[in-house]
Amino acid sequence: MSHEEGIAFFSGGKDGLYAVHLAERKGIKIPYLLTLKTTIGLSPHRENLGALETLAGAIGKKLLTFDMAKGSDALAEFIGSLGVDYIIAGDVLLEDHLRWVERLARKAGVTPFEPLWERDTEELAVEMLEAGFEYAMIAVNKEKLDRAWLGYTFRSVRDLELFLDSNPSVDPIGEMGEFHTVVLRAPLFQERFVLEVFSTEESERYYWLKFRLVGE
């Protein structure tokens, strides 16, 4: 299976990168990471594109960008043109997004690989942390979390427990959009990063950080 290749959706967040980690452990080579320019509101990930470029460089993969204003059919055609076998995504519970990835894969002539699908989210968070992933919150939903949680970093299961004790109604991985993250450390790369925050911003839905990633 080692000859098979894939492209992975990439926001810099933990779920997508953990899916990449699991895909590579399964023997799928991933030369490309794909970030989307969204047409539905502000993306805290996209606003920090420089950080995504830093992470892609640390992982040693090519970062590709696609503007969703061109539509899903054009995206499928683009993916199909790369000659890959798989499209990798980190969906866990959001069925609409899973179905979209499946339709996209069919049109592109590739196989969807969704290794996190329907996992228990607290077990998944623990698994990621125990696998050596560290990540920080870069956006919080204004209705679900106080802005004071911006920058909170999960380095251990204890950090997760402290967060959940304070926010029992929030999903452990933010699967319902309560928060978004950026990965600071992972088995995929040797370096550890820290957030260098430029400012705290506010959109209709989120408080979010403008930042860059700096190697420790």
PDB file of C-alpha atoms in Angstrom:
ATOM      1  CA  MET A   1       0.000   0.000   0.000  1.00  0.00           C
ATOM      2  CA  SER A   2       2.968   2.318   0.386  1.00  0.00           C
ATOM      3  CA  HIS A   3       2.694   3.482  -3.236  1.00  0.00           C
ATOM      4  CA  GLU A   4      -0.779   4.961  -2.715  1.00  0.00           C
ATOM      5  CA  GLU A   5      -1.036   8.715  -2.267  1.00  0.00           C
ATOM      6  CA  GLY A   6      -3.584  11.128  -0.887  1.00  0.00           C
ATOM      7  CA  ILE A   7      -4.443  14.762  -0.435  1.00  0.00           C
ATOM      8  CA  ALA A   8      -5.660  15.930   2.974  1.00  0.00           C
ATOM      9  CA  PHE A   9      -7.903  18.801   3.966  1.00  0.00           C
ATOM     10  CA  PHE A  10      -5.811  21.070   6.135  1.00  0.00           C
ATOM     11  CA  SER A  11      -6.700  23.962   8.422  1.00  0.00           C
ATOM     12  CA  GLY A  12      -3.797  23.622  10.841  1.00  0.00           C
ATOM     13  CA  GLY A  13      -6.223  22.181  13.396  1.00  0.00           C
ATOM     14  CA  LYS A  14      -5.858  18.978  15.370  1.00  0.00           C
ATOM     15  CA  ASP A  15      -8.545  16.806  13.745  1.00  0.00           C
ATOM     16  CA  GLY A  16      -7.276  17.158  10.184  1.00  0.00           C
ATOM     17  CA  LEU A  17      -3.647  16.661  11.181  1.00  0.00           C
ATOM     18  CA  TYR A  18      -4.477  13.652  13.323  1.00  0.00           C
ATOM     19  CA  ALA A  19      -6.276  12.158  10.297  1.00  0.00           C
ATOM     20  CA  VAL A  20      -3.060  12.748   8.286  1.00  0.00           C
ATOM     21  CA  HIS A  21      -1.058  11.012  11.032  1.00  0.00           C
ATOM     22  CA  LEU A  22      -3.382   7.981  10.971  1.00  0.00           C
ATOM     23  CA  ALA A  23      -3.425   7.848   7.160  1.00  0.00           C
ATOM     24  CA  GLU A  24       0.368   7.806   7.022  1.00  0.00           C
ATOM     25  CA  ARG A  25       0.505   5.083   9.659  1.00  0.00           C
ATOM     26  CA  LYS A  26      -1.810   3.092   7.388  1.00  0.00           C
ATOM     27  CA  GLY A  27       0.718   3.491   4.556  1.00  0.00           C
ATOM     28  CA  ILE A  28      -0.865   6.318   2.546  1.00  0.00           C
ATOM     29  CA  LYS A  29       1.721   8.843   1.379  1.00  0.00           C
ATOM     30  CA  ILE A  30       0.390  12.405   1.551  1.00  0.00           C
ATOM     31  CA  PRO A  31       2.369  14.873  -0.579  1.00  0.00           C
ATOM     32  CA  TYR A  32      -0.369  17.536  -0.591  1.00  0.00           C
ATOM     33  CA  LEU A  33      -2.314  19.486   2.018  1.00  0.00           C
ATOM     34  CA  LEU A  34      -5.382  21.392   0.819  1.00  0.00           C
ATOM     35  CA  THR A  35      -6.715  24.563   2.397  1.00  0.00           C
ATOM     36  CA  LEU A  36      -9.985  26.035   1.181  1.00  0.00           C
ATOM     37  CA  LYS A  37     -10.861  29.682   0.773  1.00  0.00           C
ATOM     38  CA  THR A  38     -14.372  29.565   2.143  1.00  0.00           C
ATOM     39  CA  THR A  39     -17.405  31.406   0.835  1.00  0.00           C
ATOM     40  CA  ILE A  40     -19.367  31.104   4.104  1.00  0.00           C
ATOM     41  CA  GLY A  41     -18.174  33.694   6.587  1.00  0.00           C
ATOM     42  CA  LEU A  42     -14.804  34.360   8.117  1.00  0.00           C
ATOM     43  CA  SER A  43     -12.420  31.455   8.734  1.00  0.00           C
ATOM     44  CA  PRO A  44     -10.004  32.008  11.661  1.00  0.00           C
ATOM     45  CA  HIS A  45      -7.753  29.379  10.054  1.00  0.00           C
ATOM     46  CA  ARG A  46      -7.679  31.042   6.661  1.00  0.00           C
ATOM     47  CA  GLU A  47      -7.017  34.435   8.274  1.00  0.00           C
ATOM     48  CA  ASN A  48      -3.778  32.946   9.611  1.00  0.00           C
ATOM     49  CA  LEU A  49      -2.542  31.498   6.328  1.00  0.00           C
ATOM     50  CA  GLY A  50       1.085  32.216   7.246  1.00  0.00           C
ATOM     51  CA  ALA A  51       0.795  29.793  10.172  1.00  0.00           C
ATOM     52  CA  LEU A  52      -0.573  27.115   7.854  1.00  0.00           C
ATOM     53  CA  GLU A  53       2.404  27.621   5.553  1.00  0.00           C
ATOM     54  CA  THR A  54       4.748  27.298   8.547  1.00  0.00           C
ATOM     55  CA  LEU A  55       3.120  24.010   9.603  1.00  0.00           C
ATOM     56  CA  ALA A  56       3.068  22.588   6.076  1.00  0.00           C
ATOM     57  CA  GLY A  57       6.792  23.364   5.826  1.00  0.00           C
ATOM     58  CA  ALA A  58       7.468  21.647   9.152  1.00  0.00           C
ATOM     59  CA  ILE A  59       5.626  18.554   7.940  1.00  0.00           C
ATOM     60  CA  GLY A  60       7.386  18.658   4.573  1.00  0.00           C
ATOM     61  CA  LYS A  61       4.255  18.799   2.426  1.00  0.00           C
ATOM     62  CA  LYS A  62       3.047  21.065  -0.373  1.00  0.00           C
ATOM     63  CA  LEU A  63       0.238  23.429   0.656  1.00  0.00           C
ATOM     64  CA  LEU A  64      -2.384  23.899  -2.053  1.00  0.00           C
ATOM     65  CA  THR A  65      -5.177  26.475  -1.922  1.00  0.00           C
ATOM     66  CA  PHE A  66      -8.572  26.305  -3.604  1.00  0.00           C
ATOM     67  CA  ASP A  67     -11.177  29.074  -3.776  1.00  0.00           C
ATOM     68  CA  MET A  68     -14.624  27.576  -3.083  1.00  0.00           C
ATOM     69  CA  ALA A  69     -16.219  30.401  -5.086  1.00  0.00           C
ATOM     70  CA  LYS A  70     -15.404  28.140  -8.063  1.00  0.00           C
ATOM     71  CA  GLY A  71     -17.706  25.452  -6.655  1.00  0.00           C
ATOM     72  CA  SER A  72     -17.486  21.818  -5.576  1.00  0.00           C
ATOM     73  CA  ASP A  73     -17.407  20.412  -9.110  1.00  0.00           C
ATOM     74  CA  ALA A  74     -14.318  22.475  -9.912  1.00  0.00           C
ATOM     75  CA  LEU A  75     -12.750  21.313  -6.637  1.00  0.00           C
ATOM     76  CA  ALA A  76     -13.417  17.672  -7.569  1.00  0.00           C
ATOM     77  CA  GLU A  77     -11.819  18.270 -10.967  1.00  0.00           C
ATOM     78  CA  PHE A  78      -8.791  19.867  -9.301  1.00  0.00           C
ATOM     79  CA  ILE A  79      -8.364  16.935  -6.893  1.00  0.00           C
ATOM     80  CA  GLY A  80      -8.805  14.461  -9.739  1.00  0.00           C
ATOM     81  CA  SER A  81      -6.026  16.196 -11.701  1.00  0.00           C
ATOM     82  CA  LEU A  82      -3.454  15.493  -8.963  1.00  0.00           C
ATOM     83  CA  GLY A  83      -3.320  11.755  -9.588  1.00  0.00           C
ATOM     84  CA  VAL A  84      -3.898  10.808  -5.943  1.00  0.00           C
ATOM     85  CA  ASP A  85      -5.827   7.781  -4.662  1.00  0.00           C
ATOM     86  CA  TYR A  86      -7.357   9.217  -1.483  1.00  0.00           C
ATOM     87  CA  ILE A  87      -8.844  12.343   0.013  1.00  0.00           C
ATOM     88  CA  ILE A  88      -8.280  12.495   3.773  1.00  0.00           C
ATOM     89  CA  ALA A  89     -10.476  14.450   6.180  1.00  0.00           C
ATOM     90  CA  GLY A  90     -10.926  14.681   9.934  1.00  0.00           C
ATOM     91  CA  ASP A  91     -14.711  14.602  10.245  1.00  0.00           C
ATOM     92  CA  VAL A  92     -16.001  13.124  13.490  1.00  0.00           C
ATOM     93  CA  LEU A  93     -19.728  13.771  13.905  1.00  0.00           C
ATOM     94  CA  LEU A  94     -20.826  16.287  11.247  1.00  0.00           C
ATOM     95  CA  GLU A  95     -22.675  14.101   8.762  1.00  0.00           C
ATOM     96  CA  ASP A  96     -23.335  16.877   6.223  1.00  0.00           C
ATOM     97  CA  HIS A  97     -19.607  17.463   5.831  1.00  0.00           C
ATOM     98  CA  LEU A  98     -18.864  13.735   5.613  1.00  0.00           C
ATOM     99  CA  ARG A  99     -21.452  13.349   2.828  1.00  0.00           C
ATOM    100  CA  TRP A 100     -19.931  16.341   1.007  1.00  0.00           C
ATOM    101  CA  VAL A 101     -16.465  14.735   1.170  1.00  0.00           C
ATOM    102  CA  GLU A 102     -17.911  11.447  -0.095  1.00  0.00           C
ATOM    103  CA  ARG A 103     -19.610  13.181  -3.059  1.00  0.00           C
ATOM    104  CA  LEU A 104     -16.419  15.091  -3.793  1.00  0.00           C
ATOM    105  CA  ALA A 105     -14.385  11.873  -3.736  1.00  0.00           C
ATOM    106  CA  ARG A 106     -16.794  10.162  -6.149  1.00  0.00           C
ATOM    107  CA  LYS A 107     -16.602  13.043  -8.618  1.00  0.00           C
ATOM    108  CA  ALA A 108     -12.803  13.190  -8.316  1.00  0.00           C
ATOM    109  CA  GLY A 109     -12.414   9.427  -8.756  1.00  0.00           C
ATOM    110  CA  VAL A 110     -10.659   8.959  -5.408  1.00  0.00           C
ATOM    111  CA  THR A 111     -11.438   7.126  -2.157  1.00  0.00           C
ATOM    112  CA  PRO A 112     -12.443   9.078   0.977  1.00  0.00           C
ATOM    113  CA  PHE A 113     -10.487   8.218   4.122  1.00  0.00           C
ATOM    114  CA  GLU A 114     -12.189   9.415   7.324  1.00  0.00           C
ATOM    115  CA  PRO A 115     -10.372   7.711  10.226  1.00  0.00           C
ATOM    116  CA  LEU A 116     -12.007   9.782  12.994  1.00  0.00           C
ATOM    117  CA  TRP A 117     -15.605   9.239  11.944  1.00  0.00           C
ATOM    118  CA  GLU A 118     -18.050   8.537  14.821  1.00  0.00           C
ATOM    119  CA  ARG A 119     -15.306   8.314  17.424  1.00  0.00           C
ATOM    120  CA  ASP A 120     -16.152   9.232  21.023  1.00  0.00           C
ATOM    121  CA  THR A 121     -14.835  12.780  21.174  1.00  0.00           C
ATOM    122  CA  GLU A 122     -13.374  12.643  24.680  1.00  0.00           C
ATOM    123  CA  GLU A 123     -11.593   9.362  23.920  1.00  0.00           C
ATOM    124  CA  LEU A 124     -10.338  10.917  20.686  1.00  0.00           C
ATOM    125  CA  ALA A 125      -9.000  14.005  22.483  1.00  0.00           C
ATOM    126  CA  VAL A 126      -7.151  11.784  24.993  1.00  0.00           C
ATOM    127  CA  GLU A 127      -5.785   9.634  22.160  1.00  0.00           C
ATOM    128  CA  MET A 128      -4.430  12.666  20.304  1.00  0.00           C
ATOM    129  CA  LEU A 129      -2.724  14.051  23.394  1.00  0.00           C
ATOM    130  CA  GLU A 130      -1.244  10.661  24.288  1.00  0.00           C
ATOM    131  CA  ALA A 131       0.043  10.345  20.691  1.00  0.00           C
ATOM    132  CA  GLY A 132       2.108  13.502  21.194  1.00  0.00           C
ATOM    133  CA  PHE A 133      -0.201  16.157  19.745  1.00  0.00           C
ATOM    134  CA  GLU A 134      -0.261  19.569  21.418  1.00  0.00           C
ATOM    135  CA  TYR A 135      -2.663  22.276  20.269  1.00  0.00           C
ATOM    136  CA  ALA A 136      -3.929  25.728  21.209  1.00  0.00           C
ATOM    137  CA  MET A 137      -7.296  27.448  20.829  1.00  0.00           C
ATOM    138  CA  ILE A 138      -7.221  30.162  18.187  1.00  0.00           C
ATOM    139  CA  ALA A 139     -10.969  30.865  18.040  1.00  0.00           C
ATOM    140  CA  VAL A 140     -13.905  30.489  20.421  1.00  0.00           C
ATOM    141  CA  ASN A 141     -17.617  30.659  19.677  1.00  0.00           C
ATOM    142  CA  LYS A 142     -18.883  33.760  21.480  1.00  0.00           C
ATOM    143  CA  GLU A 143     -22.041  31.975  22.644  1.00  0.00           C
ATOM    144  CA  LYS A 144     -20.191  28.952  24.058  1.00  0.00           C
ATOM    145  CA  LEU A 145     -16.846  30.092  25.503  1.00  0.00           C
ATOM    146  CA  ASP A 146     -15.351  33.142  27.152  1.00  0.00           C
ATOM    147  CA  ARG A 147     -12.649  34.949  25.163  1.00  0.00           C
ATOM    148  CA  ALA A 148     -10.282  34.289  28.092  1.00  0.00           C
ATOM    149  CA  TRP A 149      -9.882  30.745  26.702  1.00  0.00           C
ATOM    150  CA  LEU A 150      -8.176  32.051  23.558  1.00  0.00           C
ATOM    151  CA  GLY A 151      -4.631  30.691  23.460  1.00  0.00           C
ATOM    152  CA  TYR A 152      -5.377  27.925  25.970  1.00  0.00           C
ATOM    153  CA  THR A 153      -3.003  25.097  25.158  1.00  0.00           C
ATOM    154  CA  PHE A 154      -3.687  21.365  25.453  1.00  0.00           C
ATOM    155  CA  ARG A 155      -0.365  19.653  26.128  1.00  0.00           C
ATOM    156  CA  SER A 156      -1.578  16.828  28.338  1.00  0.00           C
ATOM    157  CA  VAL A 157      -4.700  14.956  29.377  1.00  0.00           C
ATOM    158  CA  ARG A 158      -4.648  17.088  32.533  1.00  0.00           C
ATOM    159  CA  ASP A 159      -5.054  20.242  30.423  1.00  0.00           C
ATOM    160  CA  LEU A 160      -8.073  18.584  28.789  1.00  0.00           C
ATOM    161  CA  GLU A 161      -9.562  17.628  32.170  1.00  0.00           C
ATOM    162  CA  LEU A 162      -9.156  21.179  33.515  1.00  0.00           C
ATOM    163  CA  PHE A 163     -10.844  22.598  30.435  1.00  0.00           C
ATOM    164  CA  LEU A 164     -13.774  20.157  30.589  1.00  0.00           C
ATOM    165  CA  ASP A 165     -14.234  20.725  34.331  1.00  0.00           C
ATOM    166  CA  SER A 166     -14.684  24.436  33.598  1.00  0.00           C
ATOM    167  CA  ASN A 167     -16.795  23.885  30.461  1.00  0.00           C
ATOM    168  CA  PRO A 168     -18.845  20.693  30.936  1.00  0.00           C
ATOM    169  CA  SER A 169     -21.270  21.547  28.109  1.00  0.00           C
ATOM    170  CA  VAL A 170     -18.531  22.014  25.500  1.00  0.00           C
ATOM    171  CA  ASP A 171     -17.525  19.120  23.257  1.00  0.00           C
ATOM    172  CA  PRO A 172     -14.008  17.867  24.145  1.00  0.00           C
ATOM    173  CA  ILE A 173     -12.721  18.501  20.611  1.00  0.00           C
ATOM    174  CA  GLY A 174     -15.024  21.424  19.775  1.00  0.00           C
ATOM    175  CA  GLU A 175     -16.872  19.284  17.248  1.00  0.00           C
ATOM    176  CA  MET A 176     -19.968  21.489  17.415  1.00  0.00           C
ATOM    177  CA  GLY A 177     -17.946  24.559  16.475  1.00  0.00           C
ATOM    178  CA  GLU A 178     -17.311  25.703  20.047  1.00  0.00           C
ATOM    179  CA  PHE A 179     -13.627  26.322  19.337  1.00  0.00           C
ATOM    180  CA  HIS A 180     -10.922  25.965  16.696  1.00  0.00           C
ATOM    181  CA  THR A 181      -7.291  24.990  17.207  1.00  0.00           C
ATOM    182  CA  VAL A 182      -3.842  25.070  15.707  1.00  0.00           C
ATOM    183  CA  VAL A 183      -1.368  22.233  16.252  1.00  0.00           C
ATOM    184  CA  LEU A 184       1.873  23.208  17.996  1.00  0.00           C
ATOM    185  CA  ARG A 185       3.513  19.789  18.184  1.00  0.00           C
ATOM    186  CA  ALA A 186       2.878  16.404  16.585  1.00  0.00           C
ATOM    187  CA  PRO A 187       4.677  13.188  15.615  1.00  0.00           C
ATOM    188  CA  LEU A 188       4.546  14.487  12.020  1.00  0.00           C
ATOM    189  CA  PHE A 189       7.232  17.094  12.764  1.00  0.00           C
ATOM    190  CA  GLN A 190      10.104  17.427  15.210  1.00  0.00           C
ATOM    191  CA  GLU A 191       9.780  21.085  16.086  1.00  0.00           C
ATOM    192  CA  ARG A 192       7.551  22.508  18.807  1.00  0.00           C
ATOM    193  CA  PHE A 193       5.832  25.811  18.089  1.00  0.00           C
ATOM    194  CA  VAL A 194       4.394  28.533  20.275  1.00  0.00           C
ATOM    195  CA  LEU A 195       1.807  31.163  19.380  1.00  0.00           C
ATOM    196  CA  GLU A 196       3.020  34.693  18.867  1.00  0.00           C
ATOM    197  CA  VAL A 197      -0.246  36.632  19.100  1.00  0.00           C
ATOM    198  CA  PHE A 198      -0.623  39.897  17.212  1.00  0.00           C
ATOM    199  CA  SER A 199      -4.201  40.757  18.177  1.00  0.00           C
ATOM    200  CA  THR A 200      -7.582  39.480  19.303  1.00  0.00           C
ATOM    201  CA  GLU A 201     -10.298  39.981  16.707  1.00  0.00           C
ATOM    202  CA  GLU A 202     -14.066  39.606  16.701  1.00  0.00           C
ATOM    203  CA  SER A 203     -16.367  38.330  13.962  1.00  0.00           C
ATOM    204  CA  GLU A 204     -20.087  37.697  13.989  1.00  0.00           C
ATOM    205  CA  ARG A 205     -19.547  34.257  15.492  1.00  0.00           C
ATOM    206  CA  TYR A 206     -16.056  34.147  17.008  1.00  0.00           C
ATOM    207  CA  TYR A 207     -13.425  35.805  19.088  1.00  0.00           C
ATOM    208  CA  TRP A 208     -10.231  34.801  17.312  1.00  0.00           C
ATOM    209  CA  LEU A 209      -6.498  35.392  17.294  1.00  0.00           C
ATOM    210  CA  LYS A 210      -4.235  36.817  14.648  1.00  0.00           C
ATOM    211  CA  PHE A 211      -0.934  35.062  15.213  1.00  0.00           C
ATOM    212  CA  ARG A 212       2.124  33.407  13.792  1.00  0.00           C
ATOM    213  CA  LEU A 213       3.866  30.218  14.827  1.00  0.00           C
ATOM    214  CA  VAL A 214       7.382  30.502  16.208  1.00  0.00           C
ATOM    215  CA  GLY A 215       9.680  27.547  16.793  1.00  0.00           C
ATOM    216  CA  GLU A 216      10.655  27.046  20.438  1.00  0.00           C
TER     217      GLU A 216
END
